[in-house]
Short mmCIF file of C-alpha atoms and ligand atoms in Angstrom, two decimals:
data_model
loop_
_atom_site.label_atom_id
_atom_site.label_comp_id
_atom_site.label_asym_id
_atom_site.label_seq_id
_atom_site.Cartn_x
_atom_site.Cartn_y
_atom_site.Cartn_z
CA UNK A 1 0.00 0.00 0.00
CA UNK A 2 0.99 3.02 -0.98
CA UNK A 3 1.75 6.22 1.22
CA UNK A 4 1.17 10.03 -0.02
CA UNK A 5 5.38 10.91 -0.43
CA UNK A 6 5.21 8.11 -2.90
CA UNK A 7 2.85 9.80 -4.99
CA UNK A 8 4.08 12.25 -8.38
CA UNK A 9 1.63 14.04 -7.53
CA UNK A 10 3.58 18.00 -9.04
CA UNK A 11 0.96 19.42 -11.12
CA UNK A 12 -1.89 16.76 -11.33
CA UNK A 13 -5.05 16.67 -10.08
CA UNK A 14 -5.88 14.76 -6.90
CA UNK A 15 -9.23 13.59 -6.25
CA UNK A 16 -8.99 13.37 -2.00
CA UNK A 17 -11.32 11.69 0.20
CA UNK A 18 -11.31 13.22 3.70
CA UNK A 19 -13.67 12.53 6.56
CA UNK A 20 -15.14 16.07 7.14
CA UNK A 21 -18.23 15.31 8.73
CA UNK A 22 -17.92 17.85 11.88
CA UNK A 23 -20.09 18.14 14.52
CA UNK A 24 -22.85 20.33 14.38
CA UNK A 25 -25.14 22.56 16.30
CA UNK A 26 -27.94 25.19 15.28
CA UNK A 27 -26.70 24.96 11.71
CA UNK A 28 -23.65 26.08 12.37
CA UNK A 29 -19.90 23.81 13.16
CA UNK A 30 -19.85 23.01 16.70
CA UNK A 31 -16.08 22.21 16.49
CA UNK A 32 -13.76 22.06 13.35
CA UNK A 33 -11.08 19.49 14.26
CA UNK A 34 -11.96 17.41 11.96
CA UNK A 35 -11.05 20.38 9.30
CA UNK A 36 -7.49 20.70 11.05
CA UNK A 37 -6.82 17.55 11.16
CA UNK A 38 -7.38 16.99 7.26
CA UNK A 39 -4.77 20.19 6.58
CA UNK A 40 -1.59 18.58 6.14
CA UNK A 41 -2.38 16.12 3.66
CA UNK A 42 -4.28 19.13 1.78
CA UNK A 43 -0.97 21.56 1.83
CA UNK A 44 0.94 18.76 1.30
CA UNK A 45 -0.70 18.27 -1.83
CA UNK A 46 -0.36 21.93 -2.47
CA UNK A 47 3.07 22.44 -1.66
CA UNK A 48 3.24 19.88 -4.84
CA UNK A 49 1.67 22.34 -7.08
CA UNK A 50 -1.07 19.73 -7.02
CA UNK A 51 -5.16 20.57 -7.66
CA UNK A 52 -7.21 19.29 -5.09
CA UNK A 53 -10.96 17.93 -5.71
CA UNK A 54 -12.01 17.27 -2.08
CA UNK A 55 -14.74 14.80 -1.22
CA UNK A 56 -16.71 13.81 2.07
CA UNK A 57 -19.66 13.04 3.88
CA UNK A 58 -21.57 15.10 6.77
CA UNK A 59 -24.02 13.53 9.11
CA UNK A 60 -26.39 10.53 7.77
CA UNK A 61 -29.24 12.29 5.28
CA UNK A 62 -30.27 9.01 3.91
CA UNK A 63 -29.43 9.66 0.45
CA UNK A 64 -31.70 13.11 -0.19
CA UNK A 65 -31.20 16.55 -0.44
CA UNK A 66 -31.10 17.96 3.02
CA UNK A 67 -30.10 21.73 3.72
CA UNK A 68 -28.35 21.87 6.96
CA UNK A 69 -26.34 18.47 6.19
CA UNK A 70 -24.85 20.52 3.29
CA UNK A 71 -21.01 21.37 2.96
CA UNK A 72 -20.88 25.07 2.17
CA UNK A 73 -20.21 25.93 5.80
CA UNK A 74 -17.56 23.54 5.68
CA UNK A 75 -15.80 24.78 2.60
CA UNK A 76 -15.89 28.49 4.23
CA UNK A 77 -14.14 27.86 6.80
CA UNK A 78 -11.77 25.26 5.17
CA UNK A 79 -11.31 28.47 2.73
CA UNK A 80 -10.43 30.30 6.08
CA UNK A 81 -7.77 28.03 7.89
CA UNK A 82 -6.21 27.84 4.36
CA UNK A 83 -6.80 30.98 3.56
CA UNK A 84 -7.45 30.72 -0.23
CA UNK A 85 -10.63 30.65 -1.85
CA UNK A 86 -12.63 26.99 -2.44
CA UNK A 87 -14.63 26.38 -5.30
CA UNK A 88 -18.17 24.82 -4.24
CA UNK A 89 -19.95 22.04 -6.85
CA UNK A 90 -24.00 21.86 -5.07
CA UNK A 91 -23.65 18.16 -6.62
CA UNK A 92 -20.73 16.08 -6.07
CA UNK A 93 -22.04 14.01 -9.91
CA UNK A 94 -23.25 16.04 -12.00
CA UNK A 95 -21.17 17.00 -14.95
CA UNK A 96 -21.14 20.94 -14.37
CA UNK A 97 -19.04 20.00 -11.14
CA UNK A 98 -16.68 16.87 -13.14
CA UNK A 99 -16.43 20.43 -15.71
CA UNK A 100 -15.37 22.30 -12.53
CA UNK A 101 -12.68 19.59 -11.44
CA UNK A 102 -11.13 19.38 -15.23
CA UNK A 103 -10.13 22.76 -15.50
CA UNK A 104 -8.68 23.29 -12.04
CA UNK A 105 -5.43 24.91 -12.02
CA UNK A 106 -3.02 24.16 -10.01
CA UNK A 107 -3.06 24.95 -6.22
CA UNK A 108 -6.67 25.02 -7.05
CA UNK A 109 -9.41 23.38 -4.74
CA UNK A 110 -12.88 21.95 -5.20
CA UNK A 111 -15.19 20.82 -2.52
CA UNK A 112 -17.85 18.56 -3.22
CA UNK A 113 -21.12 18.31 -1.89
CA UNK A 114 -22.17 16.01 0.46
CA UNK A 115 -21.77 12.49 -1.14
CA UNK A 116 -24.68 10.92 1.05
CA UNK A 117 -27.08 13.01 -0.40
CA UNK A 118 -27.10 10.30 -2.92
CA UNK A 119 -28.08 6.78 -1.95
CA UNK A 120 -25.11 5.73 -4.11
CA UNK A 121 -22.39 6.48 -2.20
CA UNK A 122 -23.43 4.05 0.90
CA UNK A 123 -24.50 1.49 -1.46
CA UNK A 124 -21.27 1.73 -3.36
CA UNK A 125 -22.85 1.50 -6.82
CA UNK A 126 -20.27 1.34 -9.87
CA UNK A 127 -21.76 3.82 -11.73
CA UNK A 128 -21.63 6.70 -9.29
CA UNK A 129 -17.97 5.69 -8.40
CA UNK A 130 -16.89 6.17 -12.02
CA UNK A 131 -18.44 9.49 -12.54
CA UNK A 132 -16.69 10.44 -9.25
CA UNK A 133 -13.36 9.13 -10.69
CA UNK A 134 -13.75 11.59 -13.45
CA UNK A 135 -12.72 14.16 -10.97
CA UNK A 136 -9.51 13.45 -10.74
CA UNK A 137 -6.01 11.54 -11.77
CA UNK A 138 -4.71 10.83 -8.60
CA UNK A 139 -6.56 9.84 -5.59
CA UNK A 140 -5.90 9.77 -1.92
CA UNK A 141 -8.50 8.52 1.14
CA UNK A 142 -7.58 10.37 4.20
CA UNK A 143 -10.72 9.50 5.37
CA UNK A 144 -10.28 6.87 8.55
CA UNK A 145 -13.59 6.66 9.99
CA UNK A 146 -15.50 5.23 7.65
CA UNK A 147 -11.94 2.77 6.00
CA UNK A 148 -14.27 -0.25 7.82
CA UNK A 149 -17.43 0.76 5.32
CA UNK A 150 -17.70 -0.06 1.70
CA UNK A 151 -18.65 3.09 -0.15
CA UNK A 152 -18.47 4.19 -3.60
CA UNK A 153 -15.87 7.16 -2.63
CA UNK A 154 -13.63 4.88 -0.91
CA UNK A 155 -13.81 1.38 -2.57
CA UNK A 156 -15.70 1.80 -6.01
CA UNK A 157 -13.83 4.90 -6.70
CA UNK A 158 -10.15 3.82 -5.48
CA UNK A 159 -10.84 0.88 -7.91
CA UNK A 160 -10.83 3.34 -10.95
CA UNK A 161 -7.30 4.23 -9.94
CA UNK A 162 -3.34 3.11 -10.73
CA UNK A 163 -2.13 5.67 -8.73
CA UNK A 164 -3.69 6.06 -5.07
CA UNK A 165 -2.67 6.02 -1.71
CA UNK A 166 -3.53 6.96 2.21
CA UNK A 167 -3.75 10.45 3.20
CA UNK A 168 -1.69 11.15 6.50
CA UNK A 169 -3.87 10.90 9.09
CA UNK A 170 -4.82 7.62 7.41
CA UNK A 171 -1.19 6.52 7.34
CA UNK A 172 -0.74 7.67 11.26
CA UNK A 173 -3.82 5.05 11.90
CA UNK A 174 -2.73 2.15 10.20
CA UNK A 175 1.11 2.77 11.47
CA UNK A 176 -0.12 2.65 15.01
CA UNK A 177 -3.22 0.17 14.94
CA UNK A 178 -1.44 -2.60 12.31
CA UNK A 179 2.15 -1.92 12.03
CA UNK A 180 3.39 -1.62 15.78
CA UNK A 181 0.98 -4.16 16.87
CA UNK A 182 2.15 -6.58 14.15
CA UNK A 183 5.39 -6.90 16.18
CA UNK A 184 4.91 -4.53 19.22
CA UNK A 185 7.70 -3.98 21.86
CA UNK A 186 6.79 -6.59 24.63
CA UNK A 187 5.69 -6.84 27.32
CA UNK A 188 2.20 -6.12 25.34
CA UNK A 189 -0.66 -5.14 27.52
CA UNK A 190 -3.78 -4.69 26.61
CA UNK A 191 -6.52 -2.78 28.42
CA UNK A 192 -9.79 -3.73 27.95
CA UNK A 193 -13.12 -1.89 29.59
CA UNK A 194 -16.30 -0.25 28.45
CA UNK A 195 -19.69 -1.21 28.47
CA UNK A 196 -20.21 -3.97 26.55
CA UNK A 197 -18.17 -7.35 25.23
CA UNK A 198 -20.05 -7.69 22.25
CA UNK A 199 -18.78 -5.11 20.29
CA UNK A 200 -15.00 -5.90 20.87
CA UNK A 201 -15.39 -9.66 20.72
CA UNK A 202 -13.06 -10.09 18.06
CA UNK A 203 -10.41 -7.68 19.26
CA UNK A 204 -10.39 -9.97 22.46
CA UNK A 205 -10.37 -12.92 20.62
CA UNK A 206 -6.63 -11.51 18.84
CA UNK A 207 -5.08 -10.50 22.08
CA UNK A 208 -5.72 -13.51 24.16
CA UNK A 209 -3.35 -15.40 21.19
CA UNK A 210 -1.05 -12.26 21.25
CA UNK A 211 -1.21 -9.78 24.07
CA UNK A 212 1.28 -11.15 27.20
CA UNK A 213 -1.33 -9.28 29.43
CA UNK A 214 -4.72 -8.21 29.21
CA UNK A 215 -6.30 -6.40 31.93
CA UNK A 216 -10.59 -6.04 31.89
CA UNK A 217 -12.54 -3.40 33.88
CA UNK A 218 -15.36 -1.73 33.41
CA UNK A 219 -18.74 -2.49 32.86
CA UNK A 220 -17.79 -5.60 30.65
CA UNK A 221 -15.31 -7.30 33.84
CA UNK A 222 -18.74 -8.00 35.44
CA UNK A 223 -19.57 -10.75 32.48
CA UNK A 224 -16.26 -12.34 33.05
CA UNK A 225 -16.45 -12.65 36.74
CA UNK A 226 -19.63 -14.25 36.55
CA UNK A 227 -18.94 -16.94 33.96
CA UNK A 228 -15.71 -17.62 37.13
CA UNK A 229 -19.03 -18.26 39.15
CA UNK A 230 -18.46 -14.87 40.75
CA UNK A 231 -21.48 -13.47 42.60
CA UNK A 232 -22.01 -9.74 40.73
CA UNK A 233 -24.64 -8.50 42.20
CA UNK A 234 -27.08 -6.15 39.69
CA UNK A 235 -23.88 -5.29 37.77
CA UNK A 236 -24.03 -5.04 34.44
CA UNK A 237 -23.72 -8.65 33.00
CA UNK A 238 -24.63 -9.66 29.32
CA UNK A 239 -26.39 -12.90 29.70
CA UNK A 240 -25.82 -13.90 26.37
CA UNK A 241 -22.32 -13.21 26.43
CA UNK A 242 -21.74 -15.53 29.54
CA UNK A 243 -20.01 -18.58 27.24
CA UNK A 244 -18.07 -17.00 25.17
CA UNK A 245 -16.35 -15.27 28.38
CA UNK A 246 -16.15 -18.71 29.68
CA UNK A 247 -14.17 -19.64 26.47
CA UNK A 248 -11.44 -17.14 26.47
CA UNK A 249 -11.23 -17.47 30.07
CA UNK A 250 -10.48 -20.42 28.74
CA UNK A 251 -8.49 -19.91 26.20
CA UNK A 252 -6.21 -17.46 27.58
CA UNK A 253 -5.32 -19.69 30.47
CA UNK A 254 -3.77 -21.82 27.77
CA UNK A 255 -2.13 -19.97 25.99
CA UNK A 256 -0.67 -18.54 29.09
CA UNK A 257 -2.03 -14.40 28.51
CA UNK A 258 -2.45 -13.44 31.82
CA UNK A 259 -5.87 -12.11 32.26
CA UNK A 260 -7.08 -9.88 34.87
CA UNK A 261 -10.12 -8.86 36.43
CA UNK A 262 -10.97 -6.63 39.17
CA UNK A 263 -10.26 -7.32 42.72
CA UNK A 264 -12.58 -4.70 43.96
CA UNK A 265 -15.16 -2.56 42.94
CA UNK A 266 -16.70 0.85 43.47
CA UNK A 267 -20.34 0.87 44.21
CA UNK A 268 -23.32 3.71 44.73
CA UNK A 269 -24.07 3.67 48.62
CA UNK A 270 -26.47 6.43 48.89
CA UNK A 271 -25.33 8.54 46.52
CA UNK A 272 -21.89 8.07 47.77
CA UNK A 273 -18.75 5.69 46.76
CA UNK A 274 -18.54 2.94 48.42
CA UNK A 275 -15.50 0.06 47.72
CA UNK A 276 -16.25 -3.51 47.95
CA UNK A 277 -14.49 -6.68 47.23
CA UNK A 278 -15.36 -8.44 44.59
CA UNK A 279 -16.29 -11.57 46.59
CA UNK A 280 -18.56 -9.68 48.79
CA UNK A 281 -20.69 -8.42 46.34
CA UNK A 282 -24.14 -8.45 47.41
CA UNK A 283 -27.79 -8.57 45.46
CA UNK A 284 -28.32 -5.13 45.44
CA UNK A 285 -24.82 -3.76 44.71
CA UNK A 286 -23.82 -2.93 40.91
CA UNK A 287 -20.26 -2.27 40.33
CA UNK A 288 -19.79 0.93 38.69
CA UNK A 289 -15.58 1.17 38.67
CA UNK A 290 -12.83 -0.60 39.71
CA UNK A 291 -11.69 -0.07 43.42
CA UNK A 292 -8.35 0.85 44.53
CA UNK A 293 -6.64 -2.55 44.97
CA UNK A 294 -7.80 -3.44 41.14
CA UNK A 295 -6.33 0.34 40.29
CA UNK A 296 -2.91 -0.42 41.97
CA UNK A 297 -2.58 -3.79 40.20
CA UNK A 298 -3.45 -2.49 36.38
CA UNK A 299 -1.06 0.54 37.57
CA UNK A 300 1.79 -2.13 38.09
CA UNK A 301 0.95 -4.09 34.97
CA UNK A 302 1.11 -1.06 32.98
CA UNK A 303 4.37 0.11 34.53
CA UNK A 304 5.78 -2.86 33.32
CA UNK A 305 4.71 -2.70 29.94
CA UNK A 306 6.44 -1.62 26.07
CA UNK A 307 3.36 -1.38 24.53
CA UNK A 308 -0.18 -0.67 26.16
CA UNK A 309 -3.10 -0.52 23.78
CA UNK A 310 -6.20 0.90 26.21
CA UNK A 311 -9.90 0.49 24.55
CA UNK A 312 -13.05 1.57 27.07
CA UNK A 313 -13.15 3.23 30.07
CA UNK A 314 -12.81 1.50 33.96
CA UNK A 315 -16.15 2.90 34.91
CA UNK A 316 -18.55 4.97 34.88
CA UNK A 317 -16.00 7.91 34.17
CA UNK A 318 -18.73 10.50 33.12
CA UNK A 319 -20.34 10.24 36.81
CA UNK A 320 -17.41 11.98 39.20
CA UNK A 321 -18.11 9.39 41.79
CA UNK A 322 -17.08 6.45 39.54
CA UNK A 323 -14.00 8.49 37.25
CA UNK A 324 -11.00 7.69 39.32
CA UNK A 325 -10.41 4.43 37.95
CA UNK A 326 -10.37 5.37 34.51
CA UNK A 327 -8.23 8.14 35.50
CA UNK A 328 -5.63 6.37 37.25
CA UNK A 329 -5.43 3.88 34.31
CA UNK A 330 -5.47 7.01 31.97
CA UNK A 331 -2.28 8.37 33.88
CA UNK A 332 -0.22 5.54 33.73
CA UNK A 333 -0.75 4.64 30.24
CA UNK A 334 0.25 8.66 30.01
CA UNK A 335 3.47 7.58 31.05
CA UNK A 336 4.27 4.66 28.97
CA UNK A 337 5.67 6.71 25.89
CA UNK A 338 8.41 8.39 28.56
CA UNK A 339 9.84 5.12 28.91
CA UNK A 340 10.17 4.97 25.32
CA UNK A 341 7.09 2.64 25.07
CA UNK A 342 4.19 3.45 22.95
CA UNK A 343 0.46 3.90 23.80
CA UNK A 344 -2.47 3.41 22.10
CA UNK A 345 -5.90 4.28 22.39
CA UNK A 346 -8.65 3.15 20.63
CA UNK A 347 -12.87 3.64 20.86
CA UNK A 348 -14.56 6.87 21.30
CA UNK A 349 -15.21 7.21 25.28
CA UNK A 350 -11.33 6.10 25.91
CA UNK A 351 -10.07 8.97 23.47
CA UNK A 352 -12.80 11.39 25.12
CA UNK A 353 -11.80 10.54 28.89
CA UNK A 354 -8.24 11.32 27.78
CA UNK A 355 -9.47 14.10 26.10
CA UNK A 356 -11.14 15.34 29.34
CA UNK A 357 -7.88 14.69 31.49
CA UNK A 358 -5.62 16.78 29.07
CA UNK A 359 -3.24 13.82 28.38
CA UNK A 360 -3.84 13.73 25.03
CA UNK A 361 -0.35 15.26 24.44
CA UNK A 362 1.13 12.43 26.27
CA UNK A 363 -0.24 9.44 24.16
CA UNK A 364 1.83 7.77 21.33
CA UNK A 365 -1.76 7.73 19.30
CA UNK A 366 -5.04 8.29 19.89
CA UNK A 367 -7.53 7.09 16.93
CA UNK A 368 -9.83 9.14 15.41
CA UNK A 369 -12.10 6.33 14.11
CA UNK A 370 -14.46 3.75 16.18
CA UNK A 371 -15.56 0.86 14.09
CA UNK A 372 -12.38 1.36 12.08
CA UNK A 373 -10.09 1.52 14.95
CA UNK A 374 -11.96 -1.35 16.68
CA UNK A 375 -11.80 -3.93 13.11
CA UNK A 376 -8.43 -2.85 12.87
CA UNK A 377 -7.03 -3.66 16.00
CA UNK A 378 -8.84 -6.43 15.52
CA UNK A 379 -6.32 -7.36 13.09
CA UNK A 380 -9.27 -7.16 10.12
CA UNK A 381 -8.04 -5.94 6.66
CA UNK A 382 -10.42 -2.64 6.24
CA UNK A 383 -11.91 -2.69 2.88
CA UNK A 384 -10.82 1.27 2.16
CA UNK A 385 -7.37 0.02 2.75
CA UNK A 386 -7.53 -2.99 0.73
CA UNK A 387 -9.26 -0.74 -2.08
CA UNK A 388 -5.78 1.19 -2.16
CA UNK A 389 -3.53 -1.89 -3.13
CA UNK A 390 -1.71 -1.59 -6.01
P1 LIG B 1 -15.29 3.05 23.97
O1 LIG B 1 -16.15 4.07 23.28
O2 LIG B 1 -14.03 3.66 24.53
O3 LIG B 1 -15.02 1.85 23.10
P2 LIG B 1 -17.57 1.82 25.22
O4 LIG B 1 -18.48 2.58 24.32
O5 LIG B 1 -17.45 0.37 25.02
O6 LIG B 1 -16.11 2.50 25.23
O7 LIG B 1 -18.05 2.00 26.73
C1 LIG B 1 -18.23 3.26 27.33
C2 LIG B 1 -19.36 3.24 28.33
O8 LIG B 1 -19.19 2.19 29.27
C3 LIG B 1 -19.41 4.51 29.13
O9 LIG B 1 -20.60 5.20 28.83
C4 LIG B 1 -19.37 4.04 30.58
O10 LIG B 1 -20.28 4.76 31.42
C5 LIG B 1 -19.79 2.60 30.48
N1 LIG B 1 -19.31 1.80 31.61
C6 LIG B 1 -18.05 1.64 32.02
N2 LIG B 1 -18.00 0.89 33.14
C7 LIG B 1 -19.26 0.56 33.45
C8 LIG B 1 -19.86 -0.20 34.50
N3 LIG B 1 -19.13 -0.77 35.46
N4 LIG B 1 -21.20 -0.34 34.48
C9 LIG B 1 -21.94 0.23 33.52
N5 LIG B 1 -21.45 0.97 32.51
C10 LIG B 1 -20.12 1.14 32.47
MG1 LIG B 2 -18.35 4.22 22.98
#
């Protein structure tokens, strides 16, 4: 797969797929990091003398027309951080905006509409990929977030193309998520919380064969104890769940990944925090973080560790009464990379809670993407990444 610096990209025209889809509120962009963060792979283009067609989606509008999901606000104030004017097609098909893209010049950009306004795009139709090839000669997905969907601006389209390649946040996410877990510095500890094991079945599933440690809180540690015959209370516990914990409870005792659950708990005692030991859990008493012997152990796991890849949070962190678990967890993993170890954090309420800490500066990488970060680390082949193999 190809990266962007292996690209000629001097003085062609590169049809880009970014992931611009910013929050909003009242009509207007609630926060434009998304924008930022899609900047250097833009002026890197430009700083080849390149023309840039840019493509994305915004919000879900089910394939029609919808006024406030449009791009224009978007393209004003990319036109602002970039400060050069953007050229705006109101249809990212139609061939007055293809006529737009061919006679770009260079250091030239073009911002498509919104590409779900078409039912195409999701569906990843053939035809509507090919007219969007037309846009370009070159193209480059920066677009993480949606790499784990099939759509026709990130697989149909990249089809159409010999020369392609990942944008650089894209290349950031696949160094971190693939590459350094492909052969990480060991030890290799994985932490593991959230609410639910559903969802992250399959990431367990890889690190019991290749993590040397993986440590579970949260909401989901309460499904493990119990298939151990572990009394849990009204925690949360997903019933239908209960086997396969009992398999890679299993399974990781023979392959010798040292598995651990919490010792203690935190629990709401009249609107107060109350610690308990796991084994004393009674009826009424639902676990809602891990207590400060469980805190002291993951801390001394961690410590140990090269490599620490953290995915959901130890509790209820968005209650103050049940954050200081995730918190002491966040910290530690803060200080893997000062070791010279790397840290990684994947799903959207880890990268928020270290958002909410400020530690964000002290993480190797923190993924932008859910789905994609979770099937990746899951040690899936996305299909927007296998669309850009040459
Ligand atoms: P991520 O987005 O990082 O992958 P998840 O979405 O899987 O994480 O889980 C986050 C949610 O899990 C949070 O809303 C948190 O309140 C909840 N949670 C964590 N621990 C518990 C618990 N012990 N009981 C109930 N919910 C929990
Ligand atoms: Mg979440």
């Amino acid at each position: 797969m190809r990266k962007l610096k292996d690209l000629n990209l001097t003085n062609t025209r590169v049809l880009m797929r970014l992931d611009l889809n910013v929050p909003l509120q009242n009509g207007r962009i609630a926060d434009d990091f998304r924008i930022r963060a899609a900047l250097p792979t833009i002026e890197y283009c430009l700083s080849r003398n390149a023309a840039i067609v840019i493509m994305s989606h915004l919000g879900r509008p089910g394939g029609i027309y919808q006024n406030e999901l449009s791009l224009v606000p978007v393209g004003e104030t990319l036109s602002d951080l970039l400060e050069c004017p953007v050229k705006f097609s109101d249809s990212c098909v139609s061939p007055d905006a293809i006529a737009v893209s061919k006679e770009l010049r260079s250091g030239e950009i073009h911002l498509l509409e919104n590409l779900r306004f078409f039912e195409e795009e999701t569906e990843n139709d053939i035809r509507f990929a090919e007219k969007l090839s037309y846009h370009g000669k070159v193209y480059v997905n920066d677009a993480f977030g949606t790499a784990h969907r099939a759509h026709a601006s990130n697989v149909g389209v990249a089809e159409k193309f010999q020369e392609k390649a990942m944008g650089l946040l894209m290349e950031r996410e696949w160094e971190y998520l693939h590459h350094t877990l492909k052969e990480p510095a060991r030890p290799l500890t994985i932490v593991l919380g959230g609410a639910k094991i559903s969802g992250k079945l399959e990431l367990i599933g890889r690190f019991i064969r290749s993590a040397d440690n993986i440590l579970i809180g949260g909401g989901m540690s309460f499904t493990f104890l119990k298939a151990k015959g572990v009394e849990i209370g009204s925690s949360l516990l997903q019933e239908d769940m209960l086997s396969s914990a009992r398999l890679y409870l299993l399974r990781a005792e023979q392959k010798g990944a040292k598995l651990l659950l919490p010792v203690d708990c935190a629990v709401d005692n009249n609107s107060i925090r109350k610690i308990i030991m796991i084994d004393q859990l009674s009826p009424n008493d639902k676990g809602l973080d891990i207590g400060p012997e469980t805190i002291r152990i993951f801390r001394e796991m961690i410590r140990q560790s090269k490599t620490v890849v953290w995915n959901g949070p130890m509790g209820v962190y968005e209650d103050k009464k049940f954050v200081l678990g995730t918190q002491e967890i966040c910290e530690e993993i803060s200080k893997v990379s000062d070791r010279g170890g790397q840290s990684i954090i994947g799903g959207g309420d880890s990268a928020a809670a270290v958002r909410a800490f400020g530690m964000e500066q002290s993480m190797s990488h923190i993924s932008t993407g859910g789905g994609a970060s979770l099937e990746l680390l899951a040690g899936r082949t996305l299909p927007a990444l296998r669309a850009l193999e040459v």
